[in-house]
CSV table of C-alpha atoms and ligand atoms in Angstrom, one decimal:
chain,number,residue,atom,x,y,z
B,1299,MET,CA,-130.8,-111.9,-70.3
B,1300,THR,CA,-130.5,-108.4,-68.7
B,1301,ILE,CA,-128.0,-107.8,-65.9
B,1302,LEU,CA,-127.9,-104.8,-63.6
B,1303,MET,CA,-124.3,-104.1,-62.2
B,1304,ILE,CA,-124.0,-102.0,-59.0
B,1305,GLY,CA,-120.9,-99.9,-58.6
B,1306,SER,CA,-118.7,-97.4,-60.5
B,1307,GLY,CA,-115.1,-98.6,-60.4
B,1308,GLY,CA,-112.6,-100.6,-62.4
B,1309,ARG,CA,-113.8,-103.8,-60.8
B,1310,GLU,CA,-117.3,-103.2,-62.1
B,1311,HIS,CA,-116.1,-102.3,-65.6
B,1312,ALA,CA,-114.0,-105.5,-65.8
B,1313,LEU,CA,-117.0,-107.6,-64.6
B,1314,ILE,CA,-119.3,-106.1,-67.2
B,1315,ARG,CA,-116.8,-106.7,-70.0
B,1316,LYS,CA,-116.3,-110.3,-69.0
B,1317,LEU,CA,-120.1,-111.0,-68.6
B,1318,LYS,CA,-120.7,-109.5,-72.1
B,1319,GLU,CA,-118.4,-112.1,-73.7
B,1320,SER,CA,-121.3,-114.6,-73.4
B,1321,PRO,CA,-124.1,-114.4,-76.0
B,1322,ARG,CA,-126.5,-115.2,-73.2
B,1323,VAL,CA,-126.0,-111.7,-71.9
B,1324,SER,CA,-128.0,-109.4,-74.2
B,1325,ARG,CA,-128.3,-106.2,-72.1
B,1326,VAL,CA,-126.3,-104.7,-69.3
B,1327,LEU,CA,-127.3,-101.8,-67.0
B,1328,CYS,CA,-125.1,-100.1,-64.4
B,1329,ALA,CA,-125.8,-97.9,-61.4
B,1330,PRO,CA,-124.1,-95.5,-61.1
B,1331,GLY,CA,-121.3,-96.5,-63.6
B,1332,ASN,CA,-118.5,-94.3,-65.1
B,1333,GLY,CA,-117.3,-92.8,-68.4
B,1334,GLY,CA,-115.9,-96.1,-69.7
B,1335,ILE,CA,-118.7,-98.3,-68.4
B,1336,ALA,CA,-121.1,-96.0,-70.4
B,1337,CYS,CA,-119.5,-97.5,-73.6
B,1338,ASP,CA,-120.4,-101.1,-72.4
B,1339,ALA,CA,-123.6,-100.6,-70.5
B,1340,GLN,CA,-126.6,-98.3,-70.0
B,1341,CYS,CA,-125.6,-96.2,-67.0
B,1342,PHE,CA,-127.8,-94.6,-64.3
B,1343,PRO,CA,-125.4,-92.0,-62.9
B,1344,HIS,CA,-127.9,-90.5,-60.5
B,1345,ILE,CA,-128.5,-93.8,-58.6
B,1346,ALA,CA,-125.9,-94.3,-55.9
B,1347,ALA,CA,-124.7,-97.8,-55.2
B,1348,THR,CA,-126.1,-97.5,-51.6
B,1349,ASP,CA,-129.6,-96.3,-52.6
B,1350,ILE,CA,-131.4,-99.5,-51.9
B,1351,PRO,CA,-135.0,-98.4,-52.7
B,1352,ALA,CA,-133.9,-96.8,-56.0
B,1353,ILE,CA,-132.0,-99.9,-57.1
B,1354,VAL,CA,-134.9,-102.3,-56.2
B,1355,ALA,CA,-137.2,-100.0,-58.2
B,1356,LEU,CA,-134.8,-99.9,-61.2
B,1357,ALA,CA,-134.4,-103.7,-61.2
B,1358,LYS,CA,-138.2,-104.0,-61.3
B,1359,SER,CA,-138.9,-101.3,-63.9
B,1360,GLU,CA,-136.2,-102.6,-66.2
B,1361,GLN,CA,-137.3,-106.2,-65.5
B,1362,VAL,CA,-133.6,-107.3,-65.0
B,1363,ASP,CA,-132.9,-111.0,-64.7
B,1364,LEU,CA,-130.2,-110.5,-62.0
B,1365,VAL,CA,-128.4,-107.8,-60.0
B,1366,PHE,CA,-124.7,-108.1,-59.5
B,1367,VAL,CA,-123.7,-106.3,-56.2
B,1368,ALA,CA,-120.0,-105.6,-56.5
B,1369,PRO,CA,-119.0,-103.0,-53.8
B,1370,ASP,CA,-118.8,-103.6,-50.0
B,1371,ASP,CA,-121.1,-100.8,-48.8
B,1372,PRO,CA,-124.4,-101.9,-50.4
B,1373,LEU,CA,-123.6,-105.5,-49.3
B,1374,ALA,CA,-123.1,-104.4,-45.7
B,1375,LEU,CA,-126.3,-102.4,-45.9
B,1376,GLY,CA,-128.3,-105.5,-47.0
B,1377,LEU,CA,-129.0,-104.7,-50.7
B,1378,VAL,CA,-129.0,-108.4,-51.5
B,1379,ASN,CA,-131.6,-109.1,-48.8
B,1380,ALA,CA,-133.8,-106.3,-50.1
B,1381,LEU,CA,-133.6,-107.7,-53.7
B,1382,GLN,CA,-134.3,-111.2,-52.6
B,1383,ALA,CA,-137.3,-110.0,-50.6
B,1384,GLU,CA,-138.8,-108.8,-53.9
B,1385,GLY,CA,-138.0,-112.0,-55.7
B,1386,ILE,CA,-135.1,-110.5,-57.7
B,1387,ARG,CA,-132.1,-112.7,-58.2
B,1388,ALA,CA,-128.9,-111.2,-56.8
B,1389,PHE,CA,-125.2,-112.1,-56.8
B,1390,GLY,CA,-123.5,-111.3,-53.5
B,1391,PRO,CA,-123.8,-112.2,-49.8
B,1392,THR,CA,-126.6,-111.3,-47.5
B,1393,LYS,CA,-126.0,-108.6,-44.9
B,1394,ALA,CA,-125.3,-111.2,-42.2
B,1395,ALA,CA,-122.7,-113.0,-44.4
B,1396,ALA,CA,-121.1,-109.7,-45.5
B,1397,ARG,CA,-120.2,-109.1,-41.8
B,1398,ILE,CA,-117.1,-111.1,-42.6
B,1399,GLU,CA,-115.8,-107.9,-44.2
B,1400,ALA,CA,-117.9,-105.3,-42.6
B,1401,SER,CA,-116.9,-106.2,-39.0
B,1402,LYS,CA,-113.3,-107.1,-38.3
B,1403,VAL,CA,-114.4,-108.1,-34.8
B,1404,PHE,CA,-116.9,-110.6,-36.3
B,1405,SER,CA,-114.2,-112.0,-38.6
B,1406,LYS,CA,-111.6,-112.3,-35.9
B,1407,GLU,CA,-114.1,-114.0,-33.5
B,1408,LEU,CA,-115.1,-116.4,-36.3
B,1409,MET,CA,-111.5,-117.3,-37.1
B,1410,GLN,CA,-110.7,-117.9,-33.4
B,1411,LYS,CA,-113.8,-120.0,-32.8
B,1412,TYR,CA,-113.2,-122.2,-35.8
B,1413,ASN,CA,-109.4,-122.4,-35.5
B,1414,ILE,CA,-108.6,-120.6,-38.8
B,1415,PRO,CA,-105.0,-119.3,-38.7
B,1416,THR,CA,-104.8,-115.5,-38.3
B,1417,ALA,CA,-102.8,-113.0,-36.3
B,1418,GLN,CA,-103.4,-113.0,-32.5
B,1419,TYR,CA,-105.6,-110.1,-31.4
B,1420,ALA,CA,-107.7,-108.4,-28.8
B,1421,VAL,CA,-110.7,-106.1,-29.1
B,1422,PHE,CA,-111.1,-102.7,-27.4
B,1423,GLU,CA,-113.6,-99.9,-27.1
B,1424,ASP,CA,-111.5,-98.0,-24.5
B,1425,ALA,CA,-108.3,-96.2,-25.6
B,1426,ALA,CA,-106.6,-96.5,-22.3
B,1427,ALA,CA,-107.2,-100.2,-22.0
B,1428,ALA,CA,-106.1,-100.7,-25.6
B,1429,LEU,CA,-102.8,-98.8,-24.9
B,1430,ASP,CA,-102.2,-100.9,-21.8
B,1431,TYR,CA,-102.5,-104.0,-23.9
B,1432,VAL,CA,-100.1,-102.6,-26.5
B,1433,ARG,CA,-97.6,-101.8,-23.8
B,1434,GLN,CA,-98.0,-105.3,-22.2
B,1435,GLN,CA,-97.3,-106.9,-25.6
B,1436,GLY,CA,-94.3,-104.6,-26.1
B,1437,ALA,CA,-93.9,-105.9,-29.7
B,1438,TYR,CA,-93.6,-103.4,-32.6
B,1439,PRO,CA,-94.8,-102.9,-35.2
B,1440,THR,CA,-98.3,-103.6,-33.9
B,1441,VAL,CA,-101.4,-103.4,-36.0
B,1442,ILE,CA,-104.5,-101.3,-35.1
B,1443,LYS,CA,-107.7,-101.8,-37.2
B,1444,ALA,CA,-111.0,-100.0,-37.1
B,1445,ASP,CA,-113.8,-102.6,-36.7
B,1446,GLY,CA,-116.0,-101.4,-39.6
B,1447,LEU,CA,-115.6,-100.3,-43.3
B,1448,ALA,CA,-113.2,-97.4,-43.7
B,1449,LEU,CA,-112.6,-97.1,-47.4
B,1450,GLY,CA,-109.4,-99.3,-47.0
B,1451,LYS,CA,-107.9,-96.7,-44.7
B,1452,GLY,CA,-108.8,-98.2,-41.3
B,1453,VAL,CA,-105.5,-100.1,-40.7
B,1454,VAL,CA,-102.5,-98.5,-39.0
B,1455,ILE,CA,-99.2,-100.4,-38.7
B,1456,ALA,CA,-97.8,-98.6,-35.6
B,1457,GLN,CA,-94.0,-98.7,-35.4
B,1458,ASN,CA,-93.8,-97.7,-31.7
B,1459,GLU,CA,-95.9,-96.8,-28.7
B,1460,ALA,CA,-96.4,-93.2,-29.8
B,1461,GLU,CA,-97.8,-94.2,-33.2
B,1462,ALA,CA,-100.1,-96.7,-31.5
B,1463,ALA,CA,-101.3,-94.1,-29.0
B,1464,ASP,CA,-102.1,-91.7,-31.9
B,1465,ALA,CA,-104.0,-94.3,-33.9
B,1466,LEU,CA,-106.1,-95.3,-30.8
B,1467,GLN,CA,-106.7,-91.7,-30.0
B,1468,ALA,CA,-107.9,-90.9,-33.5
B,1469,MET,CA,-110.2,-93.9,-33.8
B,1470,LEU,CA,-111.6,-94.3,-30.2
B,1471,VAL,CA,-111.5,-90.8,-28.9
B,1472,GLU,CA,-111.8,-88.5,-31.8
B,1473,GLY,CA,-114.1,-90.8,-33.8
B,1474,LYS,CA,-112.0,-90.5,-37.0
B,1475,PHE,CA,-114.0,-93.3,-38.8
B,1476,GLY,CA,-117.3,-92.6,-37.0
B,1477,ALA,CA,-119.2,-95.7,-36.0
B,1478,SER,CA,-116.7,-97.9,-37.9
B,1479,GLY,CA,-114.0,-97.0,-35.5
B,1480,ARG,CA,-115.9,-97.2,-32.2
B,1481,ARG,CA,-114.3,-100.6,-31.6
B,1482,VAL,CA,-110.8,-101.6,-32.7
B,1483,VAL,CA,-108.8,-104.8,-33.2
B,1484,VAL,CA,-105.2,-104.7,-32.0
B,1485,GLU,CA,-103.3,-107.4,-33.6
B,1486,GLU,CA,-99.9,-109.0,-34.0
B,1487,CYS,CA,-97.9,-107.9,-37.1
B,1488,LEU,CA,-97.3,-110.7,-39.5
B,1489,THR,CA,-94.6,-111.0,-42.0
B,1490,GLY,CA,-94.3,-112.7,-45.4
B,1491,PRO,CA,-95.5,-112.3,-49.0
B,1492,GLU,CA,-99.1,-111.3,-49.4
B,1493,VAL,CA,-101.4,-113.2,-51.7
B,1494,SER,CA,-105.0,-112.4,-52.7
B,1495,VAL,CA,-107.3,-115.4,-53.5
B,1496,LEU,CA,-110.8,-114.8,-54.7
B,1497,ALA,CA,-113.2,-117.7,-54.6
B,1498,PHE,CA,-116.7,-118.4,-56.0
B,1499,THR,CA,-118.9,-120.0,-53.5
B,1500,ASP,CA,-122.6,-120.8,-53.2
B,1501,GLY,CA,-122.3,-121.3,-49.5
B,1502,VAL,CA,-121.5,-125.0,-49.7
B,1503,THR,CA,-119.1,-125.5,-52.6
B,1504,LEU,CA,-116.0,-123.3,-53.0
B,1505,ALA,CA,-114.0,-122.8,-56.2
B,1506,PRO,CA,-110.9,-120.7,-55.8
B,1507,MET,CA,-109.9,-118.5,-58.7
B,1508,VAL,CA,-106.3,-117.9,-59.9
B,1509,SER,CA,-104.3,-116.2,-57.2
B,1510,SER,CA,-103.1,-112.6,-57.6
B,1511,MET,CA,-100.9,-109.9,-56.0
B,1512,ASP,CA,-101.9,-106.3,-55.3
B,1513,HIS,CA,-99.6,-103.4,-54.9
B,1514,LYS,CA,-101.1,-101.1,-52.3
B,1515,ARG,CA,-98.5,-98.4,-51.8
B,1516,ALA,CA,-98.5,-95.3,-54.0
B,1517,LEU,CA,-94.8,-95.3,-55.0
B,1518,ASP,CA,-92.2,-97.7,-56.4
B,1519,GLY,CA,-90.5,-100.0,-53.9
B,1520,ASP,CA,-93.6,-100.1,-51.8
B,1521,ARG,CA,-93.0,-96.6,-50.5
B,1522,GLY,CA,-95.6,-93.9,-50.0
B,1523,LEU,CA,-99.1,-94.0,-48.7
B,1524,ASN,CA,-101.6,-96.9,-48.9
B,1525,THR,CA,-104.0,-96.7,-51.8
B,1526,GLY,CA,-106.9,-98.7,-53.1
B,1527,GLY,CA,-104.3,-100.6,-55.2
B,1528,MET,CA,-101.8,-99.4,-57.9
B,1529,GLY,CA,-101.5,-102.5,-59.9
B,1530,THR,CA,-101.9,-106.3,-59.9
B,1531,ILE,CA,-100.5,-109.5,-61.4
B,1532,ALA,CA,-102.0,-113.0,-61.7
B,1533,PRO,CA,-101.1,-115.6,-60.9
B,1534,ASN,CA,-99.0,-114.8,-57.8
B,1535,GLY,CA,-95.7,-116.6,-58.0
B,1536,HIS,CA,-95.4,-117.1,-54.2
B,1537,TYR,CA,-98.6,-119.2,-54.2
B,1538,THR,CA,-97.5,-122.7,-55.1
B,1539,ALA,CA,-99.8,-125.7,-55.6
B,1540,GLN,CA,-98.7,-127.0,-52.2
B,1541,ILE,CA,-99.6,-123.8,-50.5
B,1542,ALA,CA,-102.9,-123.7,-52.4
B,1543,ALA,CA,-103.8,-127.1,-51.1
B,1544,GLN,CA,-102.9,-126.1,-47.6
B,1545,CYS,CA,-105.0,-123.0,-47.8
B,1546,LEU,CA,-108.0,-125.0,-49.1
B,1547,GLU,CA,-107.8,-127.3,-46.1
B,1548,THR,CA,-106.9,-124.9,-43.3
B,1549,ILE,CA,-108.5,-121.7,-44.4
B,1550,PHE,CA,-111.0,-121.7,-47.3
B,1551,LEU,CA,-113.2,-124.7,-46.5
B,1552,PRO,CA,-113.2,-124.1,-42.7
B,1553,THR,CA,-114.4,-120.5,-43.4
B,1554,ILE,CA,-117.3,-121.7,-45.6
B,1555,ARG,CA,-118.3,-124.3,-43.0
B,1556,ALA,CA,-117.9,-121.7,-40.2
B,1557,LEU,CA,-120.3,-119.3,-41.9
B,1558,GLN,CA,-122.8,-122.2,-42.4
B,1559,SER,CA,-122.5,-123.1,-38.7
B,1560,GLU,CA,-123.2,-119.5,-37.7
B,1561,GLY,CA,-126.4,-119.6,-39.8
B,1562,CYS,CA,-125.2,-117.1,-42.4
B,1563,PRO,CA,-123.9,-119.2,-45.4
B,1564,PHE,CA,-121.9,-117.0,-47.8
B,1565,SER,CA,-123.0,-116.8,-51.5
B,1566,GLY,CA,-121.0,-114.8,-54.0
B,1567,CYS,CA,-117.3,-114.0,-54.2
B,1568,LEU,CA,-115.2,-114.4,-51.0
B,1569,TYR,CA,-111.8,-112.7,-51.0
B,1570,PHE,CA,-109.1,-114.1,-48.9
B,1571,GLY,CA,-106.3,-111.7,-48.1
B,1572,LEU,CA,-103.5,-114.0,-47.0
B,1573,MET,CA,-100.0,-113.7,-45.7
B,1574,LEU,CA,-97.5,-116.5,-46.2
B,1575,THR,CA,-95.8,-116.4,-42.8
B,1576,PRO,CA,-92.9,-118.5,-41.6
B,1577,GLN,CA,-95.6,-120.4,-39.6
B,1578,GLY,CA,-97.7,-121.0,-42.7
B,1579,PRO,CA,-100.5,-119.1,-44.5
B,1580,LYS,CA,-102.6,-116.9,-42.3
B,1581,VAL,CA,-105.7,-114.7,-43.0
B,1582,ILE,CA,-105.0,-110.9,-42.9
B,1583,GLU,CA,-108.5,-110.0,-44.0
B,1584,TYR,CA,-111.6,-111.2,-45.7
B,1585,ASN,CA,-113.6,-109.2,-48.2
B,1586,ALA,CA,-117.2,-110.1,-49.1
B,1587,ARG,CA,-116.7,-109.2,-52.8
B,1588,PHE,CA,-114.3,-109.2,-55.8
B,1589,GLY,CA,-111.1,-107.2,-55.1
B,1590,ASP,CA,-110.2,-104.0,-57.0
B,1591,PRO,CA,-107.8,-104.2,-59.0
B,1592,GLU,CA,-107.5,-108.0,-58.5
B,1593,THR,CA,-110.6,-108.6,-60.6
B,1594,GLN,CA,-108.9,-106.8,-63.6
B,1595,VAL,CA,-106.2,-109.6,-63.8
B,1596,VAL,CA,-108.1,-112.6,-62.6
B,1597,LEU,CA,-111.0,-112.4,-65.1
B,1598,PRO,CA,-108.9,-112.3,-68.2
B,1599,LEU,CA,-107.6,-115.7,-67.2
B,1600,LEU,CA,-111.0,-117.2,-66.8
B,1601,GLU,CA,-112.1,-119.5,-69.7
B,1602,THR,CA,-115.5,-120.6,-68.5
B,1603,PRO,CA,-118.3,-118.0,-69.2
B,1604,LEU,CA,-118.6,-115.8,-66.1
B,1605,ILE,CA,-122.4,-115.7,-66.5
B,1606,ASP,CA,-122.6,-119.5,-66.2
B,1607,ILE,CA,-120.7,-119.4,-62.9
B,1608,VAL,CA,-122.7,-116.5,-61.6
B,1609,ASP,CA,-125.9,-118.4,-62.3
B,1610,ALA,CA,-124.6,-121.5,-60.6
B,1611,VAL,CA,-123.6,-119.5,-57.5
B,1612,ILE,CA,-127.1,-118.0,-57.2
B,1613,ASN,CA,-128.8,-121.3,-57.9
B,1614,GLY,CA,-126.6,-123.2,-55.4
B,1615,THR,CA,-125.3,-125.6,-58.1
B,1616,LEU,CA,-121.6,-124.6,-58.2
B,1617,ALA,CA,-120.6,-128.2,-57.6
B,1618,ASP,CA,-122.0,-129.1,-61.1
B,1619,ILE,CA,-119.8,-126.8,-63.2
B,1620,ASP,CA,-116.3,-127.2,-64.2
B,1621,ILE,CA,-114.4,-123.9,-64.1
B,1622,ARG,CA,-111.4,-123.7,-66.4
B,1623,TRP,CA,-108.5,-121.2,-66.3
B,1624,LYS,CA,-106.0,-120.2,-69.0
B,1625,ASP,CA,-102.4,-121.2,-68.5
B,1626,ALA,CA,-101.2,-117.5,-68.9
B,1627,HIS,CA,-100.3,-114.4,-67.0
B,1628,ALA,CA,-102.1,-111.1,-66.6
B,1629,ALA,CA,-100.9,-107.6,-65.4
B,1630,CYS,CA,-102.7,-104.4,-64.6
B,1631,VAL,CA,-101.0,-101.0,-64.3
B,1632,VAL,CA,-103.2,-98.4,-62.6
B,1633,LEU,CA,-102.9,-94.8,-64.0
B,1634,ALA,CA,-103.7,-92.4,-61.1
B,1635,SER,CA,-104.3,-88.7,-60.8
B,1636,GLY,CA,-101.3,-86.6,-59.7
B,1637,GLY,CA,-101.4,-86.3,-55.9
B,1638,TYR,CA,-103.5,-89.4,-55.3
B,1639,PRO,CA,-104.1,-90.8,-52.6
B,1640,GLU,CA,-104.1,-87.3,-51.2
B,1641,ALA,CA,-105.8,-84.3,-52.9
B,1642,TYR,CA,-105.9,-84.3,-56.7
B,1643,GLU,CA,-107.6,-82.4,-59.5
B,1644,LYS,CA,-110.3,-83.8,-61.7
B,1645,GLY,CA,-111.5,-83.0,-65.2
B,1646,LYS,CA,-108.2,-83.6,-67.1
B,1647,VAL,CA,-108.6,-84.7,-70.7
B,1648,ILE,CA,-107.4,-88.2,-71.3
B,1649,ALA,CA,-105.5,-88.8,-74.6
B,1650,GLY,CA,-104.6,-92.1,-76.3
B,1651,LEU,CA,-108.0,-93.8,-76.2
B,1652,ASP,CA,-110.4,-94.6,-79.0
B,1653,ALA,CA,-114.1,-93.4,-79.1
B,1654,SER,CA,-115.1,-96.4,-76.9
B,1655,GLY,CA,-112.4,-95.7,-74.3
B,1656,GLN,CA,-110.3,-98.7,-75.5
B,1657,ARG,CA,-107.0,-99.4,-77.3
B,1658,ALA,CA,-106.0,-102.2,-79.7
B,1659,ASP,CA,-102.9,-103.1,-77.7
B,1660,ALA,CA,-104.4,-103.6,-74.3
B,1661,GLU,CA,-107.7,-103.7,-72.4
B,1662,ILE,CA,-108.5,-100.4,-70.8
B,1663,ILE,CA,-110.5,-100.7,-67.6
B,1664,HIS,CA,-112.1,-97.4,-66.5
B,1665,ALA,CA,-112.2,-96.6,-62.8
B,1666,GLY,CA,-112.4,-92.8,-62.3
B,1667,THR,CA,-113.4,-91.4,-65.7
B,1668,ALA,CA,-116.3,-89.4,-67.0
B,1669,LEU,CA,-117.4,-88.9,-70.6
B,1670,VAL,CA,-118.0,-85.2,-71.2
B,1671,ASP,CA,-118.9,-83.9,-74.7
B,1672,GLY,CA,-117.5,-87.1,-76.3
B,1673,GLN,CA,-114.2,-86.8,-74.4
B,1674,PHE,CA,-112.9,-89.0,-71.6
B,1675,VAL,CA,-111.8,-86.9,-68.6
B,1676,THR,CA,-110.5,-87.9,-65.2
B,1677,ALA,CA,-113.1,-88.1,-62.4
B,1678,GLY,CA,-111.3,-90.0,-59.6
B,1679,GLY,CA,-108.0,-90.9,-58.0
B,1680,ARG,CA,-107.5,-94.2,-59.7
B,1681,VAL,CA,-108.4,-93.3,-63.3
B,1682,LEU,CA,-107.6,-96.3,-65.5
B,1683,GLY,CA,-106.3,-99.8,-65.3
B,1684,VAL,CA,-104.2,-100.9,-68.3
B,1685,VAL,CA,-104.5,-104.7,-68.6
B,1686,ALA,CA,-102.6,-107.2,-70.7
B,1687,THR,CA,-102.0,-110.9,-70.8
B,1688,GLY,CA,-99.1,-113.0,-72.0
B,1689,GLU,CA,-97.5,-116.4,-71.9
B,1690,SER,CA,-95.1,-115.2,-69.3
B,1691,LEU,CA,-95.4,-112.5,-66.6
B,1692,SER,CA,-92.8,-110.4,-68.3
B,1693,ASP,CA,-94.7,-110.6,-71.6
B,1694,ALA,CA,-97.9,-109.4,-69.8
B,1695,LEU,CA,-96.0,-106.6,-68.0
B,1696,ASP,CA,-94.2,-105.4,-71.2
B,1697,ALA,CA,-97.5,-105.2,-73.0
B,1698,ALA,CA,-99.3,-103.4,-70.2
B,1699,TYR,CA,-96.5,-100.9,-69.8
B,1700,ALA,CA,-96.1,-100.2,-73.5
B,1701,ALA,CA,-99.8,-99.4,-73.7
B,1702,ALA,CA,-99.8,-97.4,-70.5
B,1703,ALA,CA,-97.1,-95.1,-72.0
B,1704,GLN,CA,-99.5,-94.2,-74.8
B,1705,VAL,CA,-102.3,-93.0,-72.5
B,1706,THR,CA,-101.7,-89.5,-71.1
B,1707,PHE,CA,-103.4,-86.8,-69.0
B,1708,ASP,CA,-102.1,-83.9,-67.0
B,1709,GLY,CA,-100.5,-85.2,-63.8
B,1710,VAL,CA,-100.7,-88.9,-64.7
B,1711,HIS,CA,-98.8,-91.1,-62.2
B,1712,TYR,CA,-98.2,-94.8,-62.1
B,1713,ARG,CA,-95.8,-97.3,-60.6
B,1714,ARG,CA,-93.0,-98.7,-62.8
B,1715,ASP,CA,-92.4,-101.8,-60.7
B,1716,ILE,CA,-95.6,-103.7,-60.8
B,1717,GLY,CA,-94.9,-107.5,-60.7
B,1718,SER,CA,-91.2,-107.1,-59.9
B,1719,ARG,CA,-91.4,-108.3,-56.3
T,390,LIG,P1,-106.6,-104.7,-44.5
T,390,LIG,O1,-107.4,-103.4,-44.7
T,390,LIG,O2,-107.0,-105.5,-43.4
T,390,LIG,O3,-106.4,-105.4,-45.9
T,390,LIG,O4,-105.1,-104.2,-44.2
T,390,LIG,C1,-104.4,-103.4,-45.1
T,390,LIG,C2,-103.0,-103.9,-45.2
T,390,LIG,O5,-102.3,-103.8,-44.0
T,390,LIG,C3,-102.8,-105.3,-45.6
T,390,LIG,O6,-102.9,-105.5,-47.0
T,390,LIG,C4,-101.5,-105.7,-45.1
T,390,LIG,O7,-100.5,-105.3,-45.9
T,390,LIG,C5,-101.4,-104.8,-43.8
T,390,LIG,N1,-101.8,-105.6,-42.6
T,390,LIG,C6,-103.0,-105.8,-42.1
T,390,LIG,N2,-103.0,-106.6,-41.1
T,390,LIG,C7,-101.7,-106.9,-40.9
T,390,LIG,C8,-101.0,-107.7,-39.9
T,390,LIG,N3,-101.6,-108.4,-38.9
T,390,LIG,N4,-99.7,-107.9,-40.1
T,390,LIG,C9,-99.0,-107.2,-41.1
T,390,LIG,N5,-99.6,-106.5,-42.0
T,390,LIG,C10,-100.9,-106.3,-41.9
T,391,LIG,N1,-107.5,-104.7,-53.6
T,391,LIG,C1,-108.0,-104.8,-52.3
T,391,LIG,C2,-109.4,-104.7,-52.2
T,391,LIG,O1,-110.2,-104.8,-53.1
T,391,LIG,O2,-109.9,-104.6,-51.0
């Protein structure tokens, strides 16, 4: 079968490599793709992930059997609806179901209505009213979130009233995030270890994947600016079997039922960003898609062919398949451009990869790379994910770091403490 992957990051590269493990997958296309993906799929670099008419046309002209919509923006724009309207099979939620990520107000109201544990909150469009509420609460830090998608930058943890006032001013008055920041959620700051749990769901049945841990800050010791994610490990040691059972009963299944009740059942991969607070697990955020770089460590532990699960999700038959996981550990170390997440240069030649952008000692997942005259060069902030598995977490980390040290480019920067929390 022929699959069209939408997206251009490490998550999409990891998904493509996993899908290709099955002999049922004979051909993979990707729009727009990247330098490393070009070694595993036929890329269409001039078709943006958000260009709905061009993607529908490509799916038709190439007679693809299914389209896998991986990033948040095309999901929020309704790419899955547009494909379904043309009779094209698609993996991913409809526009209405994707609101669980695309609107924080929608997700908070859903959780409140269906008693799903999350931080207490209030919604504002007016900066003065929001600041009054912050003063009334008088509890710092306090969390201020833009309602809509903001490239992972729409959350401010304000340590005092002045920082809260600045964030509210930027979002509600100066329009820093455009329409995404016209409404804000002000919420209670939770504490505890963070866990990411991705789950396959066809709207009725839900199958959680192995848990994982992201490392969002740029520098060792969780210092520096927030990034898209500097590394991941799976499984997450804080997420015990008992906590998993509790999350299934109090969060995962209630969320699936809530979306059914609201008339927008969710089909695809639902991402639960959880915090294990002293009062029990609570939802920090939902994403309507696979996480990046969580996908890079979760998929290597999946034993069941991914394509079989994807088919079952689309067909609504997830209850009929048995999903098996390896009893092992995985680690991903992200190699970033110098300066990321602030300004950085592109076009640096990457040394230490073979002609297909891989290495024998680890799996290399390409995020921001381009292939220019047969050479891989940097083309983004997060450049590569170096992924390894092992019987123990330290085996996986040792292997990933040993391989990471062999891959170099001018300005390369990575965290040395992935998985040490
Ligand atoms: P989000 O974009 O919603 O994932 O938020 C980004 C990060 O901000 C999360 O991964 C958390 O580390 C942090 N965060 C978000 N909401 C809260 C909260 N209510 N309490 C504490 N930390 C939070
Ligand atoms: N790693 C977090 C995300 O994909 O949103």
